[in-house]
Amino acid sequence: MKYRLGGSLRRTLLSKLQCPHCWNKFPVEDVLWIATHPDLRGDPVLSPDDPIRFLPSRFTTSGAALDARGSTCQSLACPRCHLGIAPVLLEHHGRILSIVGTPSSGKSYFLTSCVWQLRQRLGEAFALAFSDADPVSNRVLASNEQQLFLQDDPEKLVFLEKTQLEGSAYDSVQLEPGQATNLPQPYLFTIRPTSQHVNARGAARLTEVLCLYDNAGEHFLPGAENPLSPTTQHLARSKNLMFVFDPTQDARFRARLRGVSTDPQLGQSARAFRQDIVLLEMASRVRLHAGTPADEKLRQPLTIVVTKSDIWKSLLPNEDICTDPYLIDQREEGGFIGVVDKSRVERVSDQLEALLAGIVPEFVSAVRDTALRVLYVPVSATGVSPEIERSSGMLKVRASQINPWWVTVPFIYEFSRWGKVVGSSRDAGAITAETHATDGA
Ligand SMILES: Nc1nc2c(ncn2[C@@H]2O[C@H](COP(=O)(O)OP(=O)(O)OP(=O)(O)O)[C@@H](O)[C@H]2O)c(=O)[nH]1
Ligand SMILES: [Mg+2]
Ligand SMILES: [Zn+2]
């Protein structure tokens, strides 16, 4: 749809968009603007310090809204929760990929290593530009990346804080007057073909917005979800549920691994959670919010991200789970497309499923009961065990030793399902170059 969002701001906008904070879907013409005049403070849904959100009637010639005091505004907000809407969401649907798992399973390390590697590698290996769609809302993740990968002193022991259950990583809004609701902050990225991509001419149409969340593991435990803290409702909107399974949280795995690793997480006193129960809880929340019957398998693919593979890699001796399973398909007509070696990824998945079935059979049964399409992916966010820092007693990793394995595979495999941006070893040839520019690129 061509919509004129004030003045001369002419773009092909979506007719409806989804807020990444409260998941409300609304027509694009209902989007609010954020006042900039200092007198216009005290938004009723946010706080007395927040600028008022409003539906504009006056615009500048360049298409920006004017607030009630005549100041020029730049930023947009959701009509329901009043939180910021990145402008790119007016043109491209956000794809939510949810990361689920028990406390300490390794979700934050996985997300941080994955985003860091996507930034480094998508360009050279897939001709895709991966960038922050909203640098302000991505700042916690950016600071985690800095902590692990951009240390001046390579010998420094580094760590990521446990994800908080509430506080600065969440936004408090009053969806009902007088009732504070806690919403998790989304991380938003755009993925766009570069000029080297075989489909560079269709770059605007093929641009995707990725929407990720880093919940505290406690949010996924049975009984934790409540209407005033709907922190996991992204699950029902997720295009791919990524369940982070941590072998070090299972006593049977720990017993098998003590002979092969000295990782402190294998100690007798390590925390243990029933990961099969948390998986089933996740499935029931998805069904509840999506309105699907209790006995129906989930429609979206389920990726079991088996973390901390640096500890347990020797249990899968016949597979290389360290070097990335990617290839490049160079085209005669110009450009290239990055290809994921699906056969290799699926062979590893089958072997990993068989390994887990032998040690944690109830977890594998729960997975089979939950989803129709399942992929098991081994990852290590650090490539090395943490050590206990003497002075603090905390688990930390030496910055120079961090070397993640396969952390981008769950994402790149998912991207290969979207068509035209990432190929797979089975159908890369089927992706043909666009012959006409769809965006003047
Ligand atoms: N050996 C090893 N340990 C890891 C790896 N990734 C994370 N860890 C350790 O696992 C612990 C928990 O990691 P986090 O990423 O904070 O776990 P989380 O799932 O985000 O936990 P919550 O925020 O409490 O939900 C940390 O002490 C890390 O050192 C890995 O790839 N290998
Ligand atoms: Mg965390
Ligand atoms: Zn909203």
Coordinates of C-alpha atoms and ligand atoms in Angstrom, one line a residue:
M1 CA 0.0 0.0 0.0
K2 CA 1.2 3.5 -0.8
Y3 CA 0.4 5.7 2.2
R4 CA 1.3 9.3 2.8
L5 CA 2.3 9.5 6.4
G6 CA 2.3 13.3 6.5
G7 CA 3.9 15.8 4.2
S8 CA 6.2 14.4 1.5
L9 CA 7.2 11.2 3.4
R10 CA 6.1 8.8 0.6
R11 CA 7.0 5.2 1.0
T12 CA 5.5 1.8 0.4
L13 CA 4.2 1.0 3.8
L14 CA 2.5 -2.0 5.2
S15 CA -1.2 -1.7 5.8
K16 CA -0.9 -3.2 9.3
L17 CA 2.1 -3.6 11.6
Q18 CA 2.8 -5.4 14.9
C19 CA 4.3 -3.6 17.9
P20 CA 7.5 -5.5 19.1
H21 CA 6.8 -4.5 22.7
C22 CA 3.1 -5.5 23.3
W23 CA 2.5 -7.4 20.0
N24 CA -0.6 -5.3 19.3
K25 CA -1.4 -5.3 15.6
F26 CA -2.7 -1.9 14.3
P27 CA -3.2 -0.1 11.0
V28 CA -0.3 2.1 10.0
E29 CA -2.3 5.3 10.0
D30 CA -2.9 4.8 13.8
V31 CA 0.8 5.1 14.6
L32 CA 1.5 7.8 17.2
W33 CA 4.2 10.4 17.2
I34 CA 6.3 11.4 20.2
A35 CA 6.2 15.1 21.1
T36 CA 9.5 17.0 21.4
H37 CA 8.5 20.3 23.0
P38 CA 9.6 20.3 26.6
D39 CA 6.2 21.4 27.8
L40 CA 4.5 18.3 26.5
R41 CA 5.5 15.8 29.2
G42 CA 3.4 13.4 31.2
D43 CA 2.3 10.6 28.9
P44 CA -0.6 8.7 30.6
V45 CA 0.5 5.2 29.6
L46 CA 4.2 5.8 30.4
S47 CA 5.4 8.2 33.1
P48 CA 5.2 11.9 34.1
D49 CA 8.7 12.3 32.6
D50 CA 7.9 10.8 29.2
P51 CA 6.9 13.0 26.3
I52 CA 3.3 12.8 25.2
R53 CA 2.3 10.6 22.3
F54 CA -0.2 12.0 19.9
L55 CA -1.9 11.5 16.5
P56 CA -0.8 14.4 14.4
S57 CA -2.8 16.7 12.2
R58 CA 0.0 19.0 11.1
F59 CA 3.2 18.0 9.2
T60 CA 6.3 19.8 8.0
T61 CA 7.0 19.8 4.2
S62 CA 9.4 17.0 4.7
G63 CA 6.8 14.8 6.3
A64 CA 7.6 15.1 10.0
A65 CA 4.8 15.7 12.4
L66 CA 4.4 18.9 14.4
D67 CA 3.3 18.6 18.0
A68 CA 0.8 20.8 19.8
R69 CA 3.5 23.5 20.5
G70 CA 4.7 23.4 16.9
S71 CA 7.9 21.5 17.5
T72 CA 9.1 19.0 14.8
C73 CA 8.9 15.4 15.8
Q74 CA 10.9 12.4 14.5
S75 CA 10.0 9.3 16.5
L76 CA 7.0 7.0 16.4
A77 CA 5.1 5.0 19.0
C78 CA 2.6 2.2 19.4
P79 CA -1.0 3.4 19.9
R80 CA -1.5 0.7 22.7
C81 CA 1.7 0.7 24.8
H82 CA 3.1 4.0 23.6
L83 CA 6.6 2.5 23.3
G84 CA 8.8 3.4 20.4
I85 CA 8.3 1.9 16.9
A86 CA 11.4 1.7 14.7
P87 CA 10.5 3.3 11.4
V88 CA 11.7 0.2 9.5
L89 CA 8.7 -1.7 11.0
L90 CA 6.4 0.5 8.9
E91 CA 7.8 -1.1 5.8
H92 CA 8.8 -4.6 6.8
H93 CA 7.2 -7.2 9.0
G94 CA 9.3 -8.1 12.1
R95 CA 10.1 -11.8 12.4
I96 CA 10.1 -12.9 16.0
L97 CA 12.5 -15.7 16.9
S98 CA 12.1 -16.7 20.6
I99 CA 14.9 -18.0 22.7
V100 CA 13.7 -20.2 25.6
G101 CA 15.4 -22.1 28.4
T102 CA 15.9 -22.6 32.1
P103 CA 17.9 -20.2 34.3
S104 CA 21.7 -20.4 33.6
S105 CA 21.2 -22.6 30.5
G106 CA 23.3 -20.2 28.5
K107 CA 20.7 -18.1 26.6
S108 CA 22.4 -14.7 27.1
Y109 CA 25.8 -16.0 26.1
F110 CA 24.3 -17.8 23.1
L111 CA 22.4 -14.6 21.9
T112 CA 25.5 -12.4 22.4
S113 CA 27.9 -14.7 20.5
C114 CA 25.4 -15.3 17.8
V115 CA 24.6 -11.6 17.2
W116 CA 28.3 -10.8 17.2
Q117 CA 29.1 -13.5 14.7
L118 CA 26.1 -12.5 12.5
R119 CA 27.5 -9.0 12.4
Q120 CA 31.0 -10.3 11.4
R121 CA 30.1 -13.1 9.0
L122 CA 26.8 -12.4 7.2
G123 CA 28.5 -9.9 4.9
E124 CA 31.4 -12.0 3.7
A125 CA 29.7 -15.4 3.7
F126 CA 26.1 -14.5 2.7
A127 CA 26.3 -11.0 1.1
L128 CA 23.8 -9.8 3.7
A129 CA 24.1 -6.6 5.7
F130 CA 23.1 -7.2 9.4
S131 CA 22.5 -4.0 11.3
D132 CA 20.8 -2.6 14.3
A133 CA 17.2 -1.5 13.4
D134 CA 17.0 0.4 16.7
P135 CA 20.4 1.1 18.3
V136 CA 18.7 2.4 21.5
S137 CA 16.7 -0.7 22.2
N138 CA 19.7 -2.9 21.3
R139 CA 22.1 -1.3 23.7
V140 CA 22.1 -4.0 26.4
L141 CA 23.0 -6.6 23.8
A142 CA 25.7 -4.3 22.3
S143 CA 27.2 -3.8 25.7
N144 CA 27.2 -7.6 26.2
E145 CA 29.0 -8.0 22.9
Q146 CA 31.6 -5.4 24.0
Q147 CA 32.1 -7.3 27.2
L148 CA 32.9 -10.6 25.5
F149 CA 34.5 -9.6 22.2
L150 CA 35.9 -6.1 22.4
Q151 CA 38.2 -6.1 25.5
D152 CA 41.4 -4.1 25.5
D153 CA 43.0 -6.6 27.8
P154 CA 42.8 -10.1 26.2
E155 CA 43.7 -11.7 29.5
K156 CA 40.8 -10.1 31.4
L157 CA 38.3 -12.5 32.9
V158 CA 34.9 -11.5 31.6
F159 CA 31.2 -12.5 32.2
L160 CA 27.6 -11.6 31.4
E161 CA 25.3 -10.7 34.2
K162 CA 22.4 -13.0 34.9
T163 CA 19.3 -11.6 33.1
Q164 CA 17.1 -9.8 35.6
L165 CA 13.5 -10.7 36.1
E166 CA 12.4 -7.1 36.1
G167 CA 14.1 -3.6 36.0
S168 CA 16.0 -1.8 33.3
A169 CA 15.7 -4.6 30.7
Y170 CA 11.9 -4.2 30.8
D171 CA 9.5 -1.3 30.1
S172 CA 6.7 -0.6 32.6
V173 CA 3.6 0.7 31.0
Q174 CA 0.0 1.2 32.2
L175 CA -2.1 -0.6 29.6
E176 CA -5.0 -0.2 32.1
P177 CA -5.0 3.0 34.2
G178 CA -3.3 2.4 37.5
Q179 CA -1.9 -1.1 36.6
A180 CA 1.7 -1.4 35.7
T181 CA 2.5 -4.0 33.1
N182 CA 6.1 -5.2 32.5
L183 CA 7.1 -5.7 28.8
P184 CA 10.4 -7.2 27.7
Q185 CA 12.6 -4.9 25.5
P186 CA 13.0 -6.3 22.0
Y187 CA 16.3 -6.4 20.1
L188 CA 15.7 -5.4 16.5
F189 CA 18.0 -6.0 13.4
T190 CA 17.6 -5.6 9.7
I191 CA 18.9 -8.2 7.2
R192 CA 19.3 -6.8 3.7
P193 CA 21.0 -8.2 0.6
T194 CA 24.2 -6.2 -0.3
S195 CA 25.3 -5.3 -3.8
Q196 CA 27.2 -8.7 -4.0
H197 CA 24.1 -10.7 -3.4
V198 CA 22.6 -12.5 -6.3
N199 CA 19.3 -10.9 -5.5
A200 CA 20.7 -7.4 -4.9
R201 CA 18.1 -5.9 -7.2
G202 CA 15.3 -7.0 -5.0
A203 CA 17.0 -5.8 -1.8
A204 CA 14.2 -3.6 -0.5
R205 CA 11.6 -6.3 -0.9
L206 CA 13.8 -9.0 0.5
T207 CA 14.8 -7.0 3.6
E208 CA 13.8 -8.7 6.8
V209 CA 13.5 -7.4 10.4
L210 CA 14.5 -9.8 13.1
C211 CA 13.1 -9.4 16.5
L212 CA 14.7 -11.1 19.5
Y213 CA 14.2 -11.1 23.3
D214 CA 16.5 -12.2 26.1
N215 CA 14.2 -13.4 28.9
A216 CA 15.3 -14.5 32.4
G217 CA 15.0 -18.3 32.6
E218 CA 12.7 -17.9 35.6
H219 CA 10.0 -16.4 33.2
F220 CA 9.7 -19.8 31.5
L221 CA 9.2 -21.8 34.7
P222 CA 5.6 -23.2 35.3
G223 CA 3.5 -20.6 37.1
A224 CA 5.7 -17.6 36.3
E225 CA 3.5 -16.0 33.5
N226 CA 0.9 -13.5 34.7
P227 CA -1.2 -10.8 33.0
L228 CA 0.8 -8.0 34.5
S229 CA 4.1 -9.5 33.4
P230 CA 3.4 -11.0 30.0
T231 CA 7.1 -11.3 29.4
T232 CA 6.9 -14.5 27.3
Q233 CA 3.9 -13.7 25.1
H234 CA 6.3 -13.4 22.1
L235 CA 6.4 -17.2 22.1
A236 CA 3.0 -17.5 20.4
R237 CA 4.1 -15.0 17.6
S238 CA 7.5 -16.6 17.1
K239 CA 8.4 -18.0 13.7
N240 CA 10.9 -20.4 15.3
L241 CA 11.1 -21.5 18.9
M242 CA 14.7 -22.0 20.0
F243 CA 14.9 -24.0 23.1
V244 CA 18.3 -23.9 24.8
F245 CA 19.0 -27.3 26.3
D246 CA 21.9 -27.3 28.8
P247 CA 23.4 -30.8 29.4
T248 CA 25.2 -29.6 32.5
Q249 CA 21.8 -29.2 34.2
D250 CA 21.1 -32.9 34.1
A251 CA 22.6 -35.2 36.7
R252 CA 22.9 -38.1 34.2
F253 CA 24.8 -35.9 31.7
R254 CA 27.0 -34.6 34.5
A255 CA 27.9 -38.1 35.6
R256 CA 28.9 -39.0 32.0
L257 CA 30.9 -35.8 31.5
R258 CA 33.0 -35.6 34.7
G259 CA 35.5 -38.0 33.2
V260 CA 36.0 -35.8 30.1
S261 CA 35.8 -32.2 31.3
T262 CA 36.7 -30.2 34.4
D263 CA 34.1 -27.5 33.7
P264 CA 33.0 -26.1 37.1
Q265 CA 29.4 -26.5 36.0
L266 CA 29.7 -30.2 36.3
G267 CA 30.1 -30.0 40.1
Q268 CA 27.7 -31.9 42.4
S269 CA 26.2 -28.6 43.7
A270 CA 25.3 -27.3 40.2
R271 CA 21.8 -26.1 39.7
A272 CA 19.4 -28.5 38.0
F273 CA 16.1 -27.9 36.4
R274 CA 13.7 -30.3 34.7
Q275 CA 14.1 -29.1 31.1
D276 CA 11.4 -31.4 29.7
I277 CA 8.9 -29.7 32.0
V278 CA 10.0 -26.2 30.9
L279 CA 9.7 -27.3 27.3
L280 CA 6.2 -28.6 27.8
E281 CA 5.3 -25.4 29.7
M282 CA 6.6 -23.4 26.7
A283 CA 4.4 -25.4 24.4
S284 CA 1.3 -24.9 26.5
R285 CA 1.8 -21.1 26.6
V286 CA 2.2 -21.1 22.8
R287 CA -1.0 -23.1 22.4
L288 CA -2.9 -20.9 24.9
H289 CA -2.0 -17.6 23.3
A290 CA -2.3 -18.9 19.7
G291 CA -5.7 -20.6 20.6
T292 CA -4.6 -24.1 19.4
P293 CA -6.0 -27.3 20.9
A294 CA -3.9 -28.9 23.7
D295 CA -3.2 -32.0 21.8
E296 CA -2.1 -30.3 18.6
K297 CA 1.6 -30.2 17.7
L298 CA 3.1 -26.7 17.3
R299 CA 3.1 -25.3 13.8
Q300 CA 6.3 -23.4 14.0
P301 CA 9.7 -25.2 13.8
L302 CA 11.3 -26.0 17.1
T303 CA 15.1 -25.8 17.3
I304 CA 16.8 -27.5 20.2
V305 CA 20.0 -25.6 20.8
V306 CA 22.2 -28.0 22.8
T307 CA 24.6 -25.6 24.5
K308 CA 28.0 -25.7 26.0
S309 CA 29.3 -28.2 23.4
D310 CA 32.8 -27.4 24.4
I311 CA 32.1 -29.6 27.4
W312 CA 30.4 -32.5 25.8
K313 CA 31.8 -32.5 22.2
S314 CA 33.6 -35.8 22.7
L315 CA 30.2 -37.6 23.0
L316 CA 29.7 -36.9 19.2
P317 CA 33.2 -38.0 18.0
N318 CA 32.3 -38.5 14.3
E319 CA 31.2 -35.0 13.5
D320 CA 32.9 -31.6 13.1
I321 CA 30.8 -29.3 15.2
C322 CA 33.3 -26.5 15.3
T323 CA 33.7 -25.3 11.7
D324 CA 30.6 -23.6 10.2
P325 CA 28.6 -25.7 7.7
Y326 CA 28.4 -22.9 5.1
L327 CA 29.4 -22.8 1.4
I328 CA 29.3 -20.0 -1.3
D329 CA 27.5 -20.4 -4.5
Q330 CA 29.2 -18.0 -7.0
R331 CA 26.9 -17.2 -9.9
E332 CA 28.0 -16.6 -13.5
E333 CA 25.4 -13.9 -13.9
G334 CA 27.2 -12.0 -11.1
G335 CA 27.0 -12.0 -7.3
F336 CA 26.8 -15.0 -5.0
I337 CA 24.5 -16.6 -2.5
G338 CA 25.6 -18.1 0.8
V339 CA 24.5 -21.7 1.3
V340 CA 23.9 -23.7 4.4
D341 CA 25.0 -27.4 4.1
K342 CA 21.6 -28.8 5.1
S343 CA 22.7 -32.4 4.8
R344 CA 25.5 -31.9 7.3
V345 CA 23.3 -30.0 9.7
E346 CA 20.6 -32.6 9.6
R347 CA 23.0 -35.5 10.0
V348 CA 24.4 -33.8 13.1
S349 CA 20.8 -33.2 14.3
D350 CA 20.0 -36.9 13.9
Q351 CA 23.1 -38.0 15.8
L352 CA 22.5 -35.5 18.6
E353 CA 18.9 -36.6 19.0
A354 CA 20.1 -40.2 19.3
L355 CA 22.7 -39.1 21.9
L356 CA 20.1 -37.3 23.9
A357 CA 17.6 -40.1 23.6
G358 CA 20.1 -42.4 25.3
I359 CA 20.7 -40.1 28.2
V360 CA 17.6 -37.9 28.7
P361 CA 14.9 -39.9 26.9
E362 CA 12.0 -38.1 28.6
F363 CA 13.3 -34.8 27.1
V364 CA 13.4 -36.2 23.6
S365 CA 9.9 -37.6 24.0
A366 CA 8.7 -34.2 25.1
V367 CA 10.3 -32.7 22.0
R368 CA 8.6 -35.3 19.7
D369 CA 5.3 -34.6 21.4
T370 CA 5.7 -30.8 21.0
A371 CA 6.5 -30.0 17.4
L372 CA 6.3 -31.5 13.9
R373 CA 9.5 -29.9 12.6
V374 CA 12.5 -30.3 15.0
L375 CA 16.2 -29.6 14.5
Y376 CA 18.9 -30.3 17.1
V377 CA 21.9 -28.0 16.9
P378 CA 25.1 -28.2 19.0
V379 CA 26.5 -24.8 20.0
S380 CA 29.1 -23.4 22.2
A381 CA 28.8 -19.7 22.9
T382 CA 32.3 -19.5 24.3
G383 CA 34.2 -22.5 22.9
V384 CA 35.9 -22.8 26.3
S385 CA 34.9 -23.5 29.9
P386 CA 34.5 -20.7 32.4
E387 CA 36.8 -20.7 35.4
I388 CA 36.0 -19.7 39.0
E389 CA 37.5 -16.3 39.8
R390 CA 39.3 -16.5 43.1
S391 CA 38.4 -13.1 44.4
S392 CA 34.7 -13.1 43.6
G393 CA 33.9 -16.9 43.3
M394 CA 32.1 -16.1 40.0
L395 CA 32.2 -18.0 36.8
K396 CA 34.2 -16.0 34.2
V397 CA 35.9 -16.6 30.8
R398 CA 39.2 -15.3 29.7
A399 CA 38.5 -12.9 26.8
S400 CA 41.3 -14.2 24.5
Q401 CA 40.0 -17.7 24.7
I402 CA 36.4 -17.0 23.6
N403 CA 35.8 -18.8 20.2
P404 CA 32.2 -19.6 19.6
W405 CA 31.1 -22.7 17.6
W406 CA 28.0 -23.1 15.4
V407 CA 26.1 -20.2 17.2
T408 CA 24.8 -18.8 14.0
V409 CA 23.6 -22.2 12.6
P410 CA 20.1 -22.1 14.2
F411 CA 19.5 -18.7 12.7
I412 CA 21.1 -19.2 9.3
Y413 CA 19.1 -22.5 8.9
E414 CA 16.0 -20.6 9.7
F415 CA 16.9 -17.8 7.2
S416 CA 17.3 -20.5 4.5
R417 CA 13.5 -21.2 5.0
W418 CA 12.6 -17.6 4.0
G419 CA 13.6 -18.1 0.4
K420 CA 15.9 -15.9 -1.8
V421 CA 18.3 -14.7 0.9
V422 CA 20.1 -17.8 2.0
G423 CA 20.4 -21.0 0.0
S424 CA 20.5 -24.5 1.2
S425 CA 22.6 -27.4 -0.2
R426 CA 19.4 -28.9 -1.6
D427 CA 17.8 -26.0 -3.4
A428 CA 20.4 -23.2 -3.8
G429 CA 20.3 -23.7 -7.6
A430 CA 16.5 -23.0 -7.4
I431 CA 17.2 -19.5 -6.2
T432 CA 17.4 -17.4 -9.3
A433 CA 18.5 -13.8 -9.6
E434 CA 15.9 -11.2 -9.8
T435 CA 15.9 -9.6 -13.2
H436 CA 14.2 -6.3 -12.3
A437 CA 15.1 -4.0 -9.5
T438 CA 12.1 -3.7 -7.1
D439 CA 13.5 -0.8 -5.2
G440 CA 15.6 1.2 -7.6
A441 CA 18.8 -0.5 -6.1
Ligands
LIG1 N1 31.3 -24.2 29.1 C1 30.4 -23.3 28.7 N2 29.7 -22.6 29.6 C2 28.9 -21.6 29.1 C3 28.6 -21.5 27.7 N3 27.7 -20.5 27.6 C4 27.3 -20.1 28.8 N4 28.1 -20.8 29.8 C5 28.0 -20.6 31.2 O1 26.7 -20.7 31.6 C6 26.3 -19.8 32.6 C7 25.0 -19.2 32.4 O2 25.0 -18.5 31.1 P1 23.9 -17.4 30.8 O3 24.0 -17.1 29.3 O4 24.0 -16.2 31.7 O5 22.5 -18.2 31.1 P2 21.0 -17.7 30.9 O6 20.3 -18.8 30.3 O7 21.0 -16.4 30.2 O8 20.6 -17.5 32.4 P3 19.4 -16.5 33.0 O9 19.7 -15.1 32.5 O10 19.5 -16.7 34.4 O11 18.1 -17.0 32.5 C8 27.5 -18.8 32.7 O12 28.1 -19.0 33.9 C9 28.4 -19.1 31.6 O13 29.7 -19.0 31.9 C10 29.3 -22.3 26.8 O14 29.2 -22.2 25.6 N5 30.2 -23.2 27.4
MG2 MG 20.4 -14.5 30.7
ZN3 ZN 2.8 -1.7 21.7

